[in-house]
CSV table of C-alpha atoms in Angstrom, one decimal:
chain,number,residue,atom,x,y,z
A,132,MET,CA,0.0,0.0,0.0
A,133,SER,CA,1.1,3.6,-0.6
A,134,SER,CA,1.5,6.1,2.1
A,135,ASN,CA,-1.9,7.5,1.2
A,136,GLY,CA,-3.8,4.2,1.3
A,137,TYR,CA,-3.9,3.7,-2.5
A,138,PRO,CA,-2.5,0.5,-4.0
A,139,PRO,CA,1.1,0.7,-5.3
A,140,TYR,CA,1.6,1.4,-9.0
A,141,SER,CA,1.8,-1.7,-11.2
A,142,ARG,CA,4.0,-1.2,-14.2
A,143,ALA,CA,3.3,-2.1,-17.8
A,144,GLY,CA,1.7,-5.5,-18.3
A,145,SER,CA,-0.4,-5.4,-15.2
A,146,SER,CA,-4.2,-5.8,-15.1
A,147,ARG,CA,-4.9,-2.6,-13.2
A,148,GLN,CA,-7.7,-0.4,-14.5
A,149,GLY,CA,-7.5,3.3,-14.7
A,150,GLN,CA,-10.4,5.7,-14.6
A,151,SER,CA,-12.9,5.6,-17.5
A,152,HIS,CA,-12.1,8.2,-20.1
A,153,ASN,CA,-14.4,10.1,-22.4
A,154,PRO,CA,-12.9,9.6,-25.9
A,155,GLN,CA,-14.3,13.0,-27.0
A,156,ARG,CA,-11.4,15.5,-27.1
A,157,TYR,CA,-11.8,19.3,-27.0
A,158,GLY,CA,-12.2,20.7,-30.6
A,159,THR,CA,-12.4,18.7,-33.8
A,160,GLN,CA,-9.7,17.9,-36.2
A,161,SER,CA,-10.4,18.6,-39.9
A,162,GLN,CA,-10.1,15.7,-42.2
A,163,PRO,CA,-7.4,15.9,-44.9
A,164,ASN,CA,-8.6,16.7,-48.4
A,165,ASN,CA,-7.0,17.5,-51.8
A,166,ASN,CA,-6.1,20.9,-50.6
A,167,HIS,CA,-3.6,19.5,-48.1
A,168,ARG,CA,-5.6,20.3,-44.9
A,169,SER,CA,-4.1,17.9,-42.3
A,170,LEU,CA,-3.4,17.5,-38.7
A,171,HIS,CA,-0.7,20.1,-38.9
A,172,ASP,CA,-3.4,22.8,-39.7
A,173,ALA,CA,-4.2,22.8,-36.0
A,174,ALA,CA,-0.5,23.1,-35.0
A,175,VAL,CA,0.1,26.1,-37.3
A,176,GLY,CA,-2.9,28.0,-36.0
A,177,GLY,CA,-4.5,29.2,-39.1
A,178,TYR,CA,-3.6,31.3,-42.1
A,179,HIS,CA,-4.7,34.3,-44.0
A,180,GLY,CA,-3.8,36.0,-47.3
A,181,GLN,CA,-5.4,35.2,-50.7
A,182,SER,CA,-8.8,33.7,-50.7
A,183,HIS,CA,-8.0,30.1,-51.4
A,184,ASP,CA,-8.4,27.0,-49.2
A,185,THR,CA,-4.7,26.1,-48.9
A,186,GLN,CA,-2.8,25.8,-45.7
A,187,LEU,CA,1.0,26.0,-45.6
A,188,LEU,CA,2.2,23.0,-43.7
A,189,PRO,CA,5.5,22.4,-41.9
A,190,HIS,CA,6.8,20.0,-44.6
A,191,GLN,CA,5.8,22.6,-47.3
A,192,ILE,CA,7.8,25.3,-45.4
A,193,VAL,CA,10.9,23.2,-45.5
A,194,ALA,CA,10.2,22.2,-49.1
A,195,SER,CA,10.0,25.8,-50.2
A,196,GLN,CA,13.5,26.4,-49.1
A,197,SER,CA,16.8,25.2,-50.3
A,198,GLN,CA,17.3,21.6,-49.0
A,199,PRO,CA,17.9,22.0,-45.2
A,200,SER,CA,20.8,20.1,-43.7
A,201,PRO,CA,22.6,19.8,-40.4
A,202,PRO,CA,25.7,21.9,-40.0
A,203,GLN,CA,29.0,20.4,-40.8
A,204,GLU,CA,31.4,19.5,-38.0
A,205,GLY,CA,32.9,22.7,-36.5
A,206,GLN,CA,30.2,25.0,-37.9
A,207,GLN,CA,28.2,27.1,-35.4
A,208,ARG,CA,24.9,27.7,-37.3
A,209,PRO,CA,21.4,26.4,-36.6
A,210,CYS,CA,20.0,23.3,-38.2
A,211,GLY,CA,17.0,23.5,-40.5
A,212,ALA,CA,15.6,25.7,-43.3
A,213,ASN,CA,16.9,29.3,-43.5
A,214,LEU,CA,13.8,31.4,-43.4
A,215,THR,CA,15.6,34.8,-43.3
A,216,GLY,CA,13.6,37.5,-45.0
A,217,GLN,CA,10.4,35.5,-44.9
A,218,VAL,CA,9.4,36.0,-41.3
A,219,ARG,CA,8.3,39.1,-39.5
A,220,ILE,CA,7.3,39.7,-35.8
A,221,LEU,CA,3.8,41.1,-35.3
A,222,ASP,CA,3.0,44.1,-33.2
A,223,GLU,CA,0.3,44.2,-30.5
A,224,PRO,CA,-2.9,45.4,-32.2
A,225,GLY,CA,-2.9,49.2,-32.2
A,226,GLN,CA,0.6,49.4,-30.5
A,227,ASN,CA,4.1,49.8,-31.7
A,228,TYR,CA,5.7,47.0,-29.6
A,229,ARG,CA,6.0,43.3,-30.4
A,230,MET,CA,3.4,40.7,-29.6
A,231,SER,CA,4.9,38.6,-26.8
A,232,ILE,CA,3.3,35.2,-26.4
A,233,GLY,CA,5.7,33.7,-23.8
A,234,ASP,CA,9.1,33.7,-22.2
A,235,GLY,CA,11.6,31.4,-20.7
A,236,GLY,CA,14.7,31.6,-18.5
A,237,PHE,CA,16.8,33.0,-21.3
A,238,SER,CA,14.5,33.7,-24.1
A,239,ASP,CA,11.3,35.4,-25.3
A,240,VAL,CA,8.7,34.1,-27.8
A,241,TYR,CA,6.7,36.4,-30.2
A,242,LYS,CA,3.9,35.9,-32.6
A,243,GLY,CA,5.0,36.3,-36.2
A,244,GLU,CA,4.1,35.7,-39.8
A,245,TYR,CA,5.8,33.5,-42.4
A,246,PHE,CA,5.4,34.4,-46.1
A,247,SER,CA,5.7,32.0,-48.9
A,248,ALA,CA,4.6,31.4,-52.4
A,249,VAL,CA,3.1,28.0,-53.4
A,250,ASP,CA,1.3,26.9,-56.6
A,251,ALA,CA,-2.0,28.4,-55.4
A,252,GLY,CA,-0.4,31.8,-54.7
A,253,PRO,CA,1.2,33.6,-51.8
A,254,ILE,CA,0.3,32.5,-48.3
A,255,THR,CA,0.9,34.0,-44.8
A,256,THR,CA,1.1,31.6,-41.9
A,257,PHE,CA,1.3,32.4,-38.2
A,258,VAL,CA,4.4,31.2,-36.5
A,259,ALA,CA,6.1,31.5,-33.1
A,260,VAL,CA,9.5,33.3,-33.1
A,261,LYS,CA,11.9,32.4,-30.3
A,262,LEU,CA,14.7,34.9,-29.5
A,263,PHE,CA,17.4,34.6,-26.9
A,264,ARG,CA,18.4,37.5,-24.6
A,265,ILE,CA,22.1,38.4,-25.1
A,266,SER,CA,24.0,39.8,-22.1
A,267,ARG,CA,26.5,42.6,-22.4
A,268,ASN,CA,27.1,42.8,-18.6
A,269,GLY,CA,26.1,39.4,-17.2
A,270,GLY,CA,22.5,40.4,-16.5
A,271,HIS,CA,19.9,38.1,-14.9
A,272,GLY,CA,18.0,35.9,-17.5
A,273,GLU,CA,20.6,36.7,-20.2
A,274,LEU,CA,23.4,34.7,-21.8
A,275,TRP,CA,26.8,35.8,-23.1
A,276,PRO,CA,27.0,35.9,-26.9
A,277,GLU,CA,29.1,32.8,-27.3
A,278,ARG,CA,26.8,30.8,-25.0
A,279,VAL,CA,23.8,32.0,-27.1
A,280,THR,CA,25.4,30.6,-30.3
A,281,LYS,CA,26.1,27.3,-28.7
A,282,ARG,CA,22.6,27.1,-27.2
A,283,ILE,CA,20.9,27.9,-30.4
A,284,THR,CA,23.0,25.4,-32.3
A,285,ARG,CA,22.3,22.6,-29.8
A,286,GLU,CA,18.6,23.3,-29.5
A,287,SER,CA,18.1,23.5,-33.2
A,288,ASP,CA,20.2,20.3,-33.8
A,289,ILE,CA,18.0,18.4,-31.3
A,290,TRP,CA,14.7,19.9,-32.5
A,291,PHE,CA,15.6,19.3,-36.1
A,292,SER,CA,15.9,15.6,-35.4
A,293,LEU,CA,12.5,15.2,-33.8
A,294,ASN,CA,9.3,14.2,-35.7
A,295,HIS,CA,6.3,13.1,-33.6
A,296,SER,CA,2.7,14.2,-33.2
A,297,ASN,CA,3.3,15.1,-29.6
A,298,ILE,CA,6.4,17.2,-30.3
A,299,GLN,CA,6.0,20.8,-31.5
A,300,PRO,CA,7.3,20.9,-35.1
A,301,TYR,CA,10.4,22.9,-36.0
A,302,PHE,CA,10.3,25.1,-39.1
A,303,GLY,CA,13.8,26.5,-39.3
A,304,TYR,CA,15.7,29.6,-38.3
A,305,CYS,CA,15.7,33.3,-39.2
A,306,GLU,CA,18.3,36.1,-38.8
A,307,GLY,CA,17.7,39.8,-38.5
A,308,LEU,CA,14.7,39.8,-36.1
A,309,GLY,CA,16.5,40.5,-32.9
A,310,PRO,CA,19.7,40.2,-30.8
A,311,SER,CA,20.0,36.5,-31.7
A,312,VAL,CA,19.1,34.1,-34.5
A,313,ALA,CA,15.4,33.2,-34.1
A,314,LEU,CA,14.0,29.7,-34.0
A,315,ILE,CA,10.7,29.4,-35.9
A,316,SER,CA,7.9,27.0,-35.0
A,317,PRO,CA,4.1,26.7,-35.5
A,318,TYR,CA,1.9,29.2,-33.6
A,319,CYS,CA,-0.4,27.4,-31.2
A,320,GLY,CA,-2.7,30.2,-30.3
A,321,ASN,CA,-0.8,31.1,-27.1
A,322,ARG,CA,-2.3,28.2,-25.3
A,323,THR,CA,-0.1,26.5,-22.7
A,324,ILE,CA,-1.8,23.5,-21.2
A,325,MET,CA,-2.9,25.2,-18.0
A,326,THR,CA,-4.4,28.2,-19.9
A,327,PHE,CA,-6.2,25.7,-22.1
A,328,ILE,CA,-7.6,23.8,-19.0
A,329,THR,CA,-8.6,27.1,-17.3
A,330,ASN,CA,-10.5,28.1,-20.4
A,331,ASN,CA,-12.1,24.6,-20.7
A,332,PRO,CA,-12.6,23.4,-17.1
A,333,GLN,CA,-14.8,20.4,-18.1
A,334,ILE,CA,-12.2,18.9,-20.5
A,335,ASN,CA,-11.1,15.3,-20.0
A,336,LYS,CA,-7.5,15.7,-18.8
A,337,SER,CA,-6.5,12.0,-19.1
A,338,PRO,CA,-5.9,12.1,-22.9
A,339,LEU,CA,-3.7,15.2,-22.4
A,340,ILE,CA,-1.6,13.3,-19.8
A,341,LYS,CA,-1.2,10.4,-22.2
A,342,ASP,CA,-0.2,12.8,-25.0
A,343,ILE,CA,2.6,14.2,-22.8
A,344,ALA,CA,3.7,10.7,-21.9
A,345,LYS,CA,3.8,9.7,-25.5
A,346,GLY,CA,5.9,12.7,-26.4
A,347,LEU,CA,8.2,12.0,-23.5
A,348,SER,CA,8.5,8.3,-24.5
A,349,TYR,CA,9.4,9.4,-28.0
A,350,LEU,CA,12.1,11.7,-26.8
A,351,HIS,CA,13.6,9.0,-24.6
A,352,SER,CA,13.5,6.5,-27.5
A,353,LYS,CA,15.8,9.0,-29.3
A,354,ASN,CA,18.0,9.3,-26.2
A,355,VAL,CA,16.9,12.9,-25.7
A,356,ILE,CA,16.3,14.2,-22.2
A,357,HIS,CA,14.0,17.2,-22.0
A,358,CYS,CA,15.5,18.5,-18.7
A,359,ASP,CA,12.8,21.2,-18.3
A,360,LEU,CA,9.4,19.5,-18.4
A,361,ASN,CA,6.8,21.8,-16.8
A,362,CYS,CA,3.4,23.2,-17.5
A,363,ASN,CA,4.8,26.2,-19.4
A,364,ASN,CA,6.6,23.8,-21.9
A,365,VAL,CA,3.5,21.9,-22.9
A,366,LEU,CA,1.1,23.5,-25.5
A,367,VAL,CA,-2.3,22.4,-26.7
A,368,ASP,CA,-3.0,22.7,-30.4
A,369,ALA,CA,-6.4,23.5,-32.0
A,370,ALA,CA,-7.1,19.7,-32.2
A,371,GLY,CA,-6.8,19.4,-28.4
A,372,ARG,CA,-3.5,17.5,-28.6
A,373,ALA,CA,-0.8,18.2,-26.0
A,374,ILE,CA,2.6,18.8,-27.5
A,375,LEU,CA,6.0,19.2,-25.8
A,376,THR,CA,8.1,22.3,-26.7
A,377,ASP,CA,11.1,24.3,-25.6
A,378,PHE,CA,14.2,22.2,-26.0
A,379,GLY,CA,16.6,24.9,-24.9
A,380,ARG,CA,17.8,22.7,-22.0
A,381,ALA,CA,17.5,19.4,-23.7
A,382,LYS,CA,20.5,17.1,-23.9
A,383,ILE,CA,21.4,14.0,-25.8
A,384,ILE,CA,22.6,11.1,-23.6
A,385,GLY,CA,26.3,10.9,-23.9
A,386,ASP,CA,26.9,14.5,-24.9
A,387,VAL,CA,30.1,15.3,-23.0
A,388,PHE,CA,29.9,19.0,-23.9
A,389,TYR,CA,26.5,19.5,-22.4
A,390,SER,CA,26.2,22.2,-19.8
A,391,THR,CA,23.2,24.1,-18.3
A,392,PRO,CA,22.6,26.2,-15.2
A,393,LEU,CA,21.2,23.7,-12.7
A,394,MET,CA,18.7,26.1,-11.1
A,395,ALA,CA,17.6,27.6,-14.4
A,396,GLY,CA,14.7,25.2,-14.2
A,397,THR,CA,11.7,25.1,-11.9
A,398,ALA,CA,12.5,23.6,-8.5
A,399,GLN,CA,9.0,22.2,-8.1
A,400,TYR,CA,9.6,19.9,-11.0
A,401,MET,CA,13.2,19.0,-10.2
A,402,ALA,CA,14.0,15.5,-9.0
A,403,PRO,CA,15.6,15.2,-5.5
A,404,GLU,CA,18.9,14.0,-7.0
A,405,LEU,CA,19.2,17.3,-8.8
A,406,LEU,CA,18.7,19.4,-5.6
A,407,HIS,CA,21.6,18.0,-3.5
A,408,PRO,CA,24.4,16.8,-5.8
A,409,THR,CA,27.7,15.8,-4.2
A,410,GLU,CA,31.0,17.3,-5.2
A,411,GLU,CA,32.1,14.0,-6.8
A,412,VAL,CA,29.2,14.0,-9.3
A,413,ASP,CA,29.0,16.1,-12.4
A,414,ILE,CA,25.7,18.0,-12.1
A,415,ASN,CA,25.0,17.8,-15.9
A,416,GLU,CA,25.2,14.0,-15.7
A,417,LEU,CA,22.4,13.9,-13.1
A,418,PHE,CA,19.8,14.9,-15.7
A,419,SER,CA,18.4,11.6,-16.9
A,420,LYS,CA,15.3,9.9,-18.3
A,421,GLN,CA,14.4,9.3,-14.7
A,422,SER,CA,14.5,13.0,-13.8
A,423,ASP,CA,12.2,13.7,-16.7
A,424,VAL,CA,9.8,11.0,-15.4
A,425,TYR,CA,9.8,12.7,-12.0
A,426,ALA,CA,8.9,16.0,-13.6
A,427,PHE,CA,6.1,14.2,-15.5
A,428,GLY,CA,4.6,13.0,-12.2
A,429,ILE,CA,4.6,16.5,-10.8
A,430,LEU,CA,3.2,17.9,-14.0
A,431,SER,CA,0.4,15.4,-14.0
A,432,TYR,CA,-0.6,16.5,-10.5
A,433,GLU,CA,-0.8,20.1,-11.5
A,434,ILE,CA,-2.9,19.3,-14.6
A,435,PHE,CA,-5.3,17.1,-12.8
A,436,THR,CA,-5.8,19.3,-9.7
A,437,GLY,CA,-5.2,22.8,-11.1
A,438,GLU,CA,-3.0,23.5,-8.1
A,439,GLU,CA,0.7,24.2,-7.7
A,440,PRO,CA,2.4,21.0,-6.7
A,441,PHE,CA,3.5,22.0,-3.2
A,442,ALA,CA,0.7,24.5,-2.4
A,443,CYS,CA,-0.7,21.7,-0.1
A,444,HIS,CA,2.4,22.3,2.1
A,445,ASN,CA,1.8,26.0,2.1
A,446,VAL,CA,4.9,26.7,0.1
A,447,ARG,CA,5.2,28.3,-3.4
A,448,PHE,CA,8.7,29.6,-3.8
A,449,ASP,CA,11.7,27.6,-5.0
A,450,TRP,CA,13.7,28.4,-1.9
A,451,GLN,CA,10.9,26.8,0.2
A,452,VAL,CA,10.4,23.8,-2.1
A,453,VAL,CA,14.0,22.6,-2.2
A,454,PRO,CA,14.4,21.7,1.5
A,455,LEU,CA,10.9,20.2,1.5
A,456,VAL,CA,11.7,17.8,-1.4
A,457,GLN,CA,15.1,17.0,0.2
A,458,LYS,CA,13.2,15.8,3.3
A,459,GLY,CA,11.1,13.4,1.2
A,460,ASN,CA,7.9,15.5,1.0
A,461,ARG,CA,5.8,15.3,-2.1
A,462,PRO,CA,2.3,16.5,-3.1
A,463,LEU,CA,-0.4,15.3,-0.8
A,464,CYS,CA,-3.4,13.1,-1.6
A,465,THR,CA,-6.0,15.4,-0.1
A,466,THR,CA,-9.8,15.0,-0.4
A,467,HIS,CA,-9.7,17.4,-3.4
A,468,VAL,CA,-7.0,15.2,-5.1
A,469,GLN,CA,-9.1,12.1,-4.6
A,470,ARG,CA,-12.0,13.8,-6.4
A,471,CYS,CA,-9.7,14.7,-9.3
A,472,ILE,CA,-7.5,11.6,-9.7
A,473,SER,CA,-8.2,7.9,-9.7
A,474,GLN,CA,-6.4,5.5,-7.4
A,475,ALA,CA,-4.5,4.0,-10.3
A,476,THR,CA,-3.4,7.3,-11.6
A,477,TRP,CA,-2.3,8.5,-8.2
A,478,ALA,CA,-0.2,5.3,-7.8
A,479,MET,CA,1.4,6.0,-11.1
A,480,MET,CA,2.3,9.6,-10.1
A,481,GLU,CA,3.7,8.4,-6.8
A,482,ALA,CA,5.9,5.9,-8.7
A,483,CYS,CA,7.1,8.7,-10.9
A,484,TRP,CA,8.3,10.9,-8.0
A,485,ALA,CA,10.0,8.0,-6.1
A,486,ALA,CA,13.1,9.2,-4.3
A,487,ALA,CA,15.4,6.7,-6.0
A,488,PRO,CA,15.6,7.2,-9.8
A,489,GLU,CA,15.8,3.4,-10.4
A,490,ASP,CA,12.4,3.0,-8.7
A,491,ARG,CA,10.6,5.2,-11.2
A,492,PRO,CA,8.8,3.7,-14.3
A,493,SER,CA,10.0,4.5,-17.8
A,494,ALA,CA,8.0,6.8,-20.0
A,495,ASP,CA,7.2,3.9,-22.2
A,496,GLN,CA,5.8,1.9,-19.2
A,497,ILE,CA,3.7,4.9,-18.3
A,498,VAL,CA,2.2,5.1,-21.8
A,499,GLN,CA,1.4,1.4,-21.7
A,500,GLY,CA,-0.2,1.7,-18.3
A,501,LEU,CA,-2.4,4.7,-19.1
A,502,HIS,CA,-5.9,3.9,-20.4
């Protein structure tokens, strides 16, 4: 039995039953037709321009450029299609400043437009434009120029290699839009998963959780660790599908040159082994598939309950969370939680945030266990 009276999590292959799920997802997905309307329509977030029923899709954006290719050894340029001159950042309506749709530890994301010509005529497609903050004096939330170049190269290299329905697509890069090279991806209507749930409180959350698990399982099958899985790095497209985004801290297993600020992430999602490393251990080696799984468990709690993970302990700030986790505390199974989460799902979440990494299930086992 678990500490909350729920039966322990049974890994893949067990006969445990999860809560019943309504197969109806929020929103409907258009069926493909001869005009190339497909599942990526929802990810892109719409189009405008000439009056024809043609949507520019991610593969069409790449195809309209010179053949993209990874950089050669020793080169420091991003992977993917060079979209320079074909993307502009939009201003807020009626204002003369840029339309910000999100930000991260070292970057800002803006709403933009991509212009292209296809057989049916010119098309304008909404995109997300990610720019890194460049430091001139070591300011907080900024990176030195040489670190920005390395980070953009690493992020685009990883993102370029990914292709899965629960991973946000990557279009390419663009120069001349800001202090750094910009990374271009589909525009998802500025909907992080928590914003989506807030706007749709009756939505069945279980399929969203499975979407995230499937995306994470795919990453791990490619030996990619996300390293920053949290509610701000999961979007929901117009078809109601959860997709993982922001690979700025992601690493490939075995990358000896990987380096990232440990506390640049969110302490509430950080596994205990990341919070008290010993001097003998390389901090960057502590990020693992198992630490991603821990973050998945915490993220699941927040999605199901709508509460910050450690609010039940009356703490909210990172400096309060760290000693709490180090002492073995985790989110509590309150009466509210029992109304939101089935016994089987709670047991799965407890397994994900086990203190010992080797006791946590794999992302693939989680996918197989979710119903």
